[in-house]
PDB file of C-alpha atoms and ligand atoms in Angstrom:
ATOM      1  CA  MET A  22       0.038  -0.014   0.025  1.00  0.00           C
ATOM      2  CA  GLN A  23       1.299   3.363  -0.848  1.00  0.00           C
ATOM      3  CA  LEU A  24      -0.221   6.071   1.226  1.00  0.00           C
ATOM      4  CA  LEU A  25       0.068   9.695   1.384  1.00  0.00           C
ATOM      5  CA  LEU A  26      -1.279  11.533   4.525  1.00  0.00           C
ATOM      6  CA  PHE A  27      -2.086  15.137   3.581  1.00  0.00           C
ATOM      7  CA  GLY A  28      -3.102  17.896   6.016  1.00  0.00           C
ATOM      8  CA  ALA A  29      -2.015  21.096   7.893  1.00  0.00           C
ATOM      9  CA  PRO A  30       0.947  20.944  10.294  1.00  0.00           C
ATOM     10  CA  GLY A  31      -0.213  19.737  13.550  1.00  0.00           C
ATOM     11  CA  VAL A  32      -3.315  17.864  12.258  1.00  0.00           C
ATOM     12  CA  GLY A  33      -1.970  14.580  13.502  1.00  0.00           C
ATOM     13  CA  LYS A  34      -0.184  13.132  10.304  1.00  0.00           C
ATOM     14  CA  GLY A  35       2.914  12.041  12.140  1.00  0.00           C
ATOM     15  CA  THR A  36       0.974  10.293  14.947  1.00  0.00           C
ATOM     16  CA  GLN A  37      -1.368   8.506  12.610  1.00  0.00           C
ATOM     17  CA  ALA A  38       1.448   7.594  10.133  1.00  0.00           C
ATOM     18  CA  LYS A  39       3.509   6.020  12.943  1.00  0.00           C
ATOM     19  CA  LEU A  40       0.590   3.856  14.142  1.00  0.00           C
ATOM     20  CA  LEU A  41      -0.357   2.792  10.611  1.00  0.00           C
ATOM     21  CA  SER A  42       3.334   2.005   9.854  1.00  0.00           C
ATOM     22  CA  SER A  43       3.606  -0.499  12.699  1.00  0.00           C
ATOM     23  CA  LYS A  44      -0.004  -1.956  11.822  1.00  0.00           C
ATOM     24  CA  LEU A  45       0.656  -2.293   8.249  1.00  0.00           C
ATOM     25  CA  SER A  46       4.375  -3.083   8.399  1.00  0.00           C
ATOM     26  CA  ILE A  47       5.279  -0.343   5.839  1.00  0.00           C
ATOM     27  CA  PRO A  48       7.885   2.415   6.457  1.00  0.00           C
ATOM     28  CA  HIS A  49       6.729   5.934   7.644  1.00  0.00           C
ATOM     29  CA  ILE A  50       8.446   8.460   5.645  1.00  0.00           C
ATOM     30  CA  SER A  51       8.389  11.897   7.287  1.00  0.00           C
ATOM     31  CA  THR A  52      10.470  14.493   5.463  1.00  0.00           C
ATOM     32  CA  GLY A  53      10.147  16.744   8.626  1.00  0.00           C
ATOM     33  CA  ASP A  54      11.872  13.841  10.701  1.00  0.00           C
ATOM     34  CA  ILE A  55      14.566  13.432   8.007  1.00  0.00           C
ATOM     35  CA  LEU A  56      15.343  17.047   8.047  1.00  0.00           C
ATOM     36  CA  ARG A  57      15.347  17.196  11.887  1.00  0.00           C
ATOM     37  CA  GLN A  58      17.828  14.388  12.092  1.00  0.00           C
ATOM     38  CA  ALA A  59      19.931  16.206   9.481  1.00  0.00           C
ATOM     39  CA  VAL A  60      19.912  19.296  11.641  1.00  0.00           C
ATOM     40  CA  LYS A  61      20.809  17.250  14.749  1.00  0.00           C
ATOM     41  CA  ASP A  62      23.686  15.767  12.867  1.00  0.00           C
ATOM     42  CA  GLN A  63      24.664  19.075  11.416  1.00  0.00           C
ATOM     43  CA  SER A  64      25.125  17.641   8.095  1.00  0.00           C
ATOM     44  CA  GLU A  65      25.403  19.857   5.049  1.00  0.00           C
ATOM     45  CA  LEU A  66      21.603  19.335   4.506  1.00  0.00           C
ATOM     46  CA  GLY A  67      20.930  20.093   8.186  1.00  0.00           C
ATOM     47  CA  LYS A  68      22.892  23.312   8.067  1.00  0.00           C
ATOM     48  CA  LYS A  69      20.837  24.481   4.936  1.00  0.00           C
ATOM     49  CA  ALA A  70      17.520  23.523   6.399  1.00  0.00           C
ATOM     50  CA  GLU A  71      17.795  24.667   9.970  1.00  0.00           C
ATOM     51  CA  GLU A  72      17.166  28.296   9.622  1.00  0.00           C
ATOM     52  CA  LEU A  73      14.267  27.888   7.149  1.00  0.00           C
ATOM     53  CA  MET A  74      12.594  25.285   9.415  1.00  0.00           C
ATOM     54  CA  ASN A  75      12.884  27.434  12.510  1.00  0.00           C
ATOM     55  CA  ARG A  76      11.293  30.342  10.587  1.00  0.00           C
ATOM     56  CA  GLY A  77       8.495  28.035   9.386  1.00  0.00           C
ATOM     57  CA  ASP A  78       9.625  28.395   5.665  1.00  0.00           C
ATOM     58  CA  LEU A  79       9.805  25.536   3.279  1.00  0.00           C
ATOM     59  CA  VAL A  80      13.158  23.815   2.339  1.00  0.00           C
ATOM     60  CA  PRO A  81      13.640  24.173  -1.425  1.00  0.00           C
ATOM     61  CA  ASP A  82      11.886  21.749  -3.784  1.00  0.00           C
ATOM     62  CA  GLU A  83      14.951  20.397  -5.432  1.00  0.00           C
ATOM     63  CA  ILE A  84      16.425  19.361  -2.129  1.00  0.00           C
ATOM     64  CA  MET A  85      13.279  17.783  -1.008  1.00  0.00           C
ATOM     65  CA  ILE A  86      12.761  15.932  -4.254  1.00  0.00           C
ATOM     66  CA  GLY A  87      16.266  14.534  -3.929  1.00  0.00           C
ATOM     67  CA  ILE A  88      15.666  13.228  -0.451  1.00  0.00           C
ATOM     68  CA  ILE A  89      12.449  11.539  -1.437  1.00  0.00           C
ATOM     69  CA  LYS A  90      14.079   9.882  -4.422  1.00  0.00           C
ATOM     70  CA  ASP A  91      16.854   8.415  -2.334  1.00  0.00           C
ATOM     71  CA  ARG A  92      14.231   7.258   0.234  1.00  0.00           C
ATOM     72  CA  LEU A  93      11.801   5.602  -2.087  1.00  0.00           C
ATOM     73  CA  ASN A  94      14.420   3.782  -3.855  1.00  0.00           C
ATOM     74  CA  LYS A  95      15.355   2.001  -0.648  1.00  0.00           C
ATOM     75  CA  ILE A  96      14.441  -1.773  -0.587  1.00  0.00           C
ATOM     76  CA  ASP A  97      12.081  -1.321   2.499  1.00  0.00           C
ATOM     77  CA  CYS A  98       9.627   0.621   0.319  1.00  0.00           C
ATOM     78  CA  ASN A  99       9.134  -2.310  -2.090  1.00  0.00           C
ATOM     79  CA  ASN A 100       5.862  -3.282  -0.300  1.00  0.00           C
ATOM     80  CA  GLY A 101       4.638   0.138   0.262  1.00  0.00           C
ATOM     81  CA  PHE A 102       5.281   3.206   2.294  1.00  0.00           C
ATOM     82  CA  ILE A 103       3.407   6.165   4.177  1.00  0.00           C
ATOM     83  CA  LEU A 104       4.390   9.624   3.098  1.00  0.00           C
ATOM     84  CA  ASP A 105       4.026  12.292   5.778  1.00  0.00           C
ATOM     85  CA  GLY A 106       4.936  15.983   4.957  1.00  0.00           C
ATOM     86  CA  PHE A 107       5.563  15.363   1.311  1.00  0.00           C
ATOM     87  CA  PRO A 108       4.678  16.648  -1.254  1.00  0.00           C
ATOM     88  CA  ARG A 109       4.209  20.167   0.071  1.00  0.00           C
ATOM     89  CA  THR A 110       4.230  22.038  -3.239  1.00  0.00           C
ATOM     90  CA  GLU A 111       2.654  21.473  -6.642  1.00  0.00           C
ATOM     91  CA  HIS A 112       6.014  20.981  -7.983  1.00  0.00           C
ATOM     92  CA  GLN A 113       6.912  18.322  -5.439  1.00  0.00           C
ATOM     93  CA  ALA A 114       3.633  16.544  -6.376  1.00  0.00           C
ATOM     94  CA  ILE A 115       4.270  16.525 -10.050  1.00  0.00           C
ATOM     95  CA  GLU A 116       7.838  15.111  -9.408  1.00  0.00           C
ATOM     96  CA  LEU A 117       6.528  12.497  -7.122  1.00  0.00           C
ATOM     97  CA  ASP A 118       4.085  11.407  -9.735  1.00  0.00           C
ATOM     98  CA  SER A 119       6.955  10.927 -12.319  1.00  0.00           C
ATOM     99  CA  LEU A 120       9.168   9.163  -9.728  1.00  0.00           C
ATOM    100  CA  LEU A 121       6.391   6.698  -8.939  1.00  0.00           C
ATOM    101  CA  GLU A 122       5.882   6.088 -12.555  1.00  0.00           C
ATOM    102  CA  GLU A 123       9.510   5.564 -13.082  1.00  0.00           C
ATOM    103  CA  LEU A 124       9.573   3.183 -10.144  1.00  0.00           C
ATOM    104  CA  ASN A 125       6.684   1.384 -11.517  1.00  0.00           C
ATOM    105  CA  LYS A 126       4.739   1.900  -8.145  1.00  0.00           C
ATOM    106  CA  GLU A 127       1.088   1.542  -7.963  1.00  0.00           C
ATOM    107  CA  VAL A 128      -1.131   4.600  -7.514  1.00  0.00           C
ATOM    108  CA  LEU A 129      -1.001   6.553  -4.300  1.00  0.00           C
ATOM    109  CA  THR A 130      -3.858   6.374  -1.777  1.00  0.00           C
ATOM    110  CA  ILE A 131      -4.521   9.893  -0.572  1.00  0.00           C
ATOM    111  CA  ILE A 132      -5.931  10.599   2.897  1.00  0.00           C
ATOM    112  CA  ASN A 133      -6.677  14.319   3.761  1.00  0.00           C
ATOM    113  CA  LEU A 134      -6.854  14.981   7.363  1.00  0.00           C
ATOM    114  CA  ILE A 135      -9.008  18.065   8.182  1.00  0.00           C
ATOM    115  CA  ALA A 136      -8.927  20.315  11.330  1.00  0.00           C
ATOM    116  CA  GLN A 137      -9.707  23.938  12.163  1.00  0.00           C
ATOM    117  CA  GLU A 138      -6.744  26.378  12.374  1.00  0.00           C
ATOM    118  CA  ASN A 139      -7.614  27.539  15.967  1.00  0.00           C
ATOM    119  CA  GLU A 140      -7.675  23.761  17.087  1.00  0.00           C
ATOM    120  CA  ILE A 141      -4.198  23.254  15.407  1.00  0.00           C
ATOM    121  CA  ILE A 142      -2.701  26.345  17.074  1.00  0.00           C
ATOM    122  CA  LYS A 143      -3.933  24.955  20.359  1.00  0.00           C
ATOM    123  CA  ARG A 144      -2.443  21.522  19.730  1.00  0.00           C
ATOM    124  CA  LEU A 145       0.925  22.575  18.353  1.00  0.00           C
ATOM    125  CA  GLY A 146       1.506  25.014  21.218  1.00  0.00           C
ATOM    126  CA  SER A 147       0.782  22.283  23.753  1.00  0.00           C
ATOM    127  CA  ARG A 148       3.180  19.635  22.529  1.00  0.00           C
ATOM    128  CA  ARG A 149       6.690  18.895  23.550  1.00  0.00           C
ATOM    129  CA  ALA A 150       9.381  16.879  21.978  1.00  0.00           C
ATOM    130  CA  CYS A 151      12.056  14.893  23.481  1.00  0.00           C
ATOM    131  CA  LYS A 152      15.374  16.320  22.387  1.00  0.00           C
ATOM    132  CA  ILE A 153      17.083  12.945  22.527  1.00  0.00           C
ATOM    133  CA  CYS A 154      14.673  10.685  20.701  1.00  0.00           C
ATOM    134  CA  GLY A 155      12.534  13.270  19.041  1.00  0.00           C
ATOM    135  CA  LYS A 156       9.227  11.632  20.126  1.00  0.00           C
ATOM    136  CA  ILE A 157       6.248  14.129  20.600  1.00  0.00           C
ATOM    137  CA  PHE A 158       4.108  14.262  23.688  1.00  0.00           C
ATOM    138  CA  THR A 159       1.145  16.424  24.816  1.00  0.00           C
ATOM    139  CA  LEU A 160       1.759  18.578  27.861  1.00  0.00           C
ATOM    140  CA  LYS A 161      -1.018  16.444  29.567  1.00  0.00           C
ATOM    141  CA  GLU A 162       0.929  13.213  28.798  1.00  0.00           C
ATOM    142  CA  ILE A 163       4.115  14.395  30.442  1.00  0.00           C
ATOM    143  CA  GLU A 164       2.493  16.221  33.480  1.00  0.00           C
ATOM    144  CA  GLY A 165       4.823  15.471  36.486  1.00  0.00           C
ATOM    145  CA  VAL A 166       6.984  13.222  34.304  1.00  0.00           C
ATOM    146  CA  SER A 167      10.673  13.956  34.275  1.00  0.00           C
ATOM    147  CA  LYS A 168      12.051  11.040  32.179  1.00  0.00           C
ATOM    148  CA  CYS A 169      11.061  10.515  28.474  1.00  0.00           C
ATOM    149  CA  PRO A 170       8.625   7.537  28.501  1.00  0.00           C
ATOM    150  CA  ASN A 171      10.224   6.570  25.078  1.00  0.00           C
ATOM    151  CA  CYS A 172      13.981   6.754  25.587  1.00  0.00           C
ATOM    152  CA  ASN A 173      14.247   7.268  29.342  1.00  0.00           C
ATOM    153  CA  ALA A 174      16.278  10.653  28.947  1.00  0.00           C
ATOM    154  CA  SER A 175      16.085  12.946  31.856  1.00  0.00           C
ATOM    155  CA  ASN A 176      14.679  16.352  31.535  1.00  0.00           C
ATOM    156  CA  SER A 177      14.706  16.384  27.759  1.00  0.00           C
ATOM    157  CA  PHE A 178      11.318  17.889  26.839  1.00  0.00           C
ATOM    158  CA  TYR A 179      11.382  21.059  24.931  1.00  0.00           C
ATOM    159  CA  LEU A 180       9.187  23.222  22.690  1.00  0.00           C
ATOM    160  CA  ARG A 181      10.324  22.863  19.106  1.00  0.00           C
ATOM    161  CA  ASP A 182      11.257  26.246  17.609  1.00  0.00           C
ATOM    162  CA  ASP A 183       8.809  25.508  14.828  1.00  0.00           C
ATOM    163  CA  ASP A 184       5.958  24.960  17.486  1.00  0.00           C
ATOM    164  CA  LYS A 185       6.274  28.535  18.917  1.00  0.00           C
ATOM    165  CA  GLN A 186       3.189  30.732  18.347  1.00  0.00           C
ATOM    166  CA  GLU A 187       4.461  33.049  15.693  1.00  0.00           C
ATOM    167  CA  VAL A 188       6.153  30.165  13.719  1.00  0.00           C
ATOM    168  CA  ILE A 189       2.967  28.054  13.998  1.00  0.00           C
ATOM    169  CA  ARG A 190       1.145  30.907  12.276  1.00  0.00           C
ATOM    170  CA  LYS A 191       3.780  31.277   9.641  1.00  0.00           C
ATOM    171  CA  ARG A 192       3.634  27.563   9.057  1.00  0.00           C
ATOM    172  CA  LEU A 193      -0.198  27.639   8.671  1.00  0.00           C
ATOM    173  CA  LYS A 194       0.058  30.528   6.178  1.00  0.00           C
ATOM    174  CA  VAL A 195       2.755  28.637   4.204  1.00  0.00           C
ATOM    175  CA  PHE A 196       0.430  25.611   4.299  1.00  0.00           C
ATOM    176  CA  ARG A 197      -2.597  27.711   2.889  1.00  0.00           C
ATOM    177  CA  LEU A 198      -0.598  29.386   0.172  1.00  0.00           C
ATOM    178  CA  GLU A 199       1.804  26.562  -0.995  1.00  0.00           C
ATOM    179  CA  THR A 200       0.546  23.219   0.144  1.00  0.00           C
ATOM    180  CA  GLU A 201      -3.225  23.428  -0.082  1.00  0.00           C
ATOM    181  CA  PRO A 202      -3.032  23.803  -3.880  1.00  0.00           C
ATOM    182  CA  VAL A 203      -1.403  20.207  -3.888  1.00  0.00           C
ATOM    183  CA  LEU A 204      -4.835  18.939  -2.756  1.00  0.00           C
ATOM    184  CA  GLU A 205      -6.545  20.519  -5.793  1.00  0.00           C
ATOM    185  CA  TYR A 206      -3.780  19.046  -8.073  1.00  0.00           C
ATOM    186  CA  TYR A 207      -4.723  15.506  -6.689  1.00  0.00           C
ATOM    187  CA  LYS A 208      -8.394  16.026  -6.775  1.00  0.00           C
ATOM    188  CA  LYS A 209      -8.325  16.681 -10.415  1.00  0.00           C
ATOM    189  CA  LYS A 210      -6.325  13.362 -10.987  1.00  0.00           C
ATOM    190  CA  ARG A 211      -7.583  10.942  -8.403  1.00  0.00           C
ATOM    191  CA  LYS A 212      -9.828  10.266  -5.551  1.00  0.00           C
ATOM    192  CA  VAL A 213      -8.940  11.960  -2.212  1.00  0.00           C
ATOM    193  CA  ILE A 214     -10.412  10.537   0.957  1.00  0.00           C
ATOM    194  CA  SER A 215     -11.104  13.296   3.398  1.00  0.00           C
ATOM    195  CA  ILE A 216     -11.634  12.667   7.070  1.00  0.00           C
ATOM    196  CA  ASN A 217     -12.032  14.785  10.143  1.00  0.00           C
ATOM    197  CA  GLY A 218      -8.670  14.890  12.005  1.00  0.00           C
ATOM    198  CA  LEU A 219     -10.264  15.881  15.300  1.00  0.00           C
ATOM    199  CA  GLY A 220     -11.041  13.237  17.842  1.00  0.00           C
ATOM    200  CA  SER A 221      -8.910  10.724  19.727  1.00  0.00           C
ATOM    201  CA  VAL A 222      -5.810   9.281  18.256  1.00  0.00           C
ATOM    202  CA  ASP A 223      -7.372   5.784  18.435  1.00  0.00           C
ATOM    203  CA  GLU A 224     -10.651   6.868  17.015  1.00  0.00           C
ATOM    204  CA  ILE A 225      -9.021   8.383  13.952  1.00  0.00           C
ATOM    205  CA  ASN A 226      -6.746   5.395  13.683  1.00  0.00           C
ATOM    206  CA  ASP A 227      -9.618   2.902  13.656  1.00  0.00           C
ATOM    207  CA  LYS A 228     -11.405   5.050  11.049  1.00  0.00           C
ATOM    208  CA  LEU A 229      -8.261   5.034   8.862  1.00  0.00           C
ATOM    209  CA  LEU A 230      -7.828   1.321   9.121  1.00  0.00           C
ATOM    210  CA  LYS A 231     -11.354   0.675   8.239  1.00  0.00           C
ATOM    211  CA  ILE A 232     -10.948   2.740   5.042  1.00  0.00           C
ATOM    212  CA  LEU A 233      -7.614   1.362   4.057  1.00  0.00           C
ATOM    213  CA  LEU A 234      -8.277  -2.271   4.659  1.00  0.00           C
ATOM    214  CA  LYS A 235     -11.856  -2.508   3.238  1.00  0.00           C
TER     215      LYS A 235
HETATM  216  P1  AMP B  16       6.771  18.802   9.560  1.00  0.00           P
HETATM  217  O1  AMP B  16       7.453  18.052  10.664  1.00  0.00           O
HETATM  218  O2  AMP B  16       6.434  17.730   8.414  1.00  0.00           O
HETATM  219  O3  AMP B  16       5.802  19.772   9.795  1.00  0.00           O
HETATM  220  O4  AMP B  16       8.107  19.522   8.747  1.00  0.00           O
HETATM  221  C1  AMP B  16       8.897  20.515   9.601  1.00  0.00           C
HETATM  222  C2  AMP B  16       9.535  21.544   8.699  1.00  0.00           C
HETATM  223  O5  AMP B  16      10.373  20.886   7.665  1.00  0.00           O
HETATM  224  C3  AMP B  16       8.664  22.339   7.711  1.00  0.00           C
HETATM  225  O6  AMP B  16       8.081  23.398   8.322  1.00  0.00           O
HETATM  226  C4  AMP B  16       9.598  22.667   6.521  1.00  0.00           C
HETATM  227  O7  AMP B  16      10.410  23.736   6.990  1.00  0.00           O
HETATM  228  C5  AMP B  16      10.375  21.483   6.462  1.00  0.00           C
HETATM  229  N1  AMP B  16       9.797  20.397   5.505  1.00  0.00           N
HETATM  230  C6  AMP B  16       9.343  19.138   5.769  1.00  0.00           C
HETATM  231  N2  AMP B  16       8.843  18.623   4.586  1.00  0.00           N
HETATM  232  C7  AMP B  16       9.020  19.482   3.572  1.00  0.00           C
HETATM  233  C8  AMP B  16       8.821  19.487   2.225  1.00  0.00           C
HETATM  234  N3  AMP B  16       8.180  18.398   1.742  1.00  0.00           N
HETATM  235  N4  AMP B  16       9.077  20.500   1.494  1.00  0.00           N
HETATM  236  C9  AMP B  16       9.643  21.580   2.128  1.00  0.00           C
HETATM  237  N5  AMP B  16      10.070  21.787   3.440  1.00  0.00           N
HETATM  238  C10 AMP B  16       9.606  20.683   4.212  1.00  0.00           C
END
C-alpha cells in the first residue's frame, strides 16, 4: 500500500502515520523527521535546512525531491510506504508522480486529514518533543514526568522552535498558500479521501484502518 497523509501541520499526520506504519508493516517516511535528524547531525543538508525550518519556511523543492528519490529507492519501500509531509508544493507533487511512474509503483492512496486552524494552534503549542529521541508528547501526557517515556532521557522535553506561536502561524500561512493547492492538483487526477482529524488518536486510527483495509 502506498499511502500519502495530507493535512496542515499539527493535524496529526505524524502520529497516525507511526501507528499505521507499525500496523501495516510499511515504512513511515516523514520529510520533517529526516530534516530534523539532519539538523541534529549538522550535516550539509541540516545546515541548509535549519534556519528555514525555524522560521516556518519550506526547504527548497530540489532538495526535498532529492531526499524523497533516495528514500523511495530503498528496498524497504518495495511493499509500500506512508508519506507524511511530502509533497508540500505542486512542483513536488508533479515530481513525485513521475518518480512513482519511473519506479513502476502503484497509484497513491491519498488521505486528507482536516482540522480547524484554531484547534491546530492549540494542539501545536501544547506539544513537547524529547530532544534525545524526538518523540512528541502532549503537555498532559508528560505532566509530572521527568524522564522521557520513550527513551528514558532525563529532563529532555522542549518546545520545538517551529512549534512557537509566531512560527505556527507562519507554517499555517505557508500551508494555505503553497501546500493546499497540492490537494486541488490531486483532486483533479484521483480520489482523495477526506476525514476529520479531530478526535482521539485511536478513534481516527480505527477510522483510517477501516477505510484502508476494506
Ligand atoms: P513537519 O514536521 O512535516 O511539519 O516539517 C517541519 C519543517 O520541515 C517544515 O516546516 C519545513 O520547513 C520542512 N519540510 C518538511 N517537509 C518538507 C517538504 N516536503 N518541503 C519543504 N519543506 C519541508
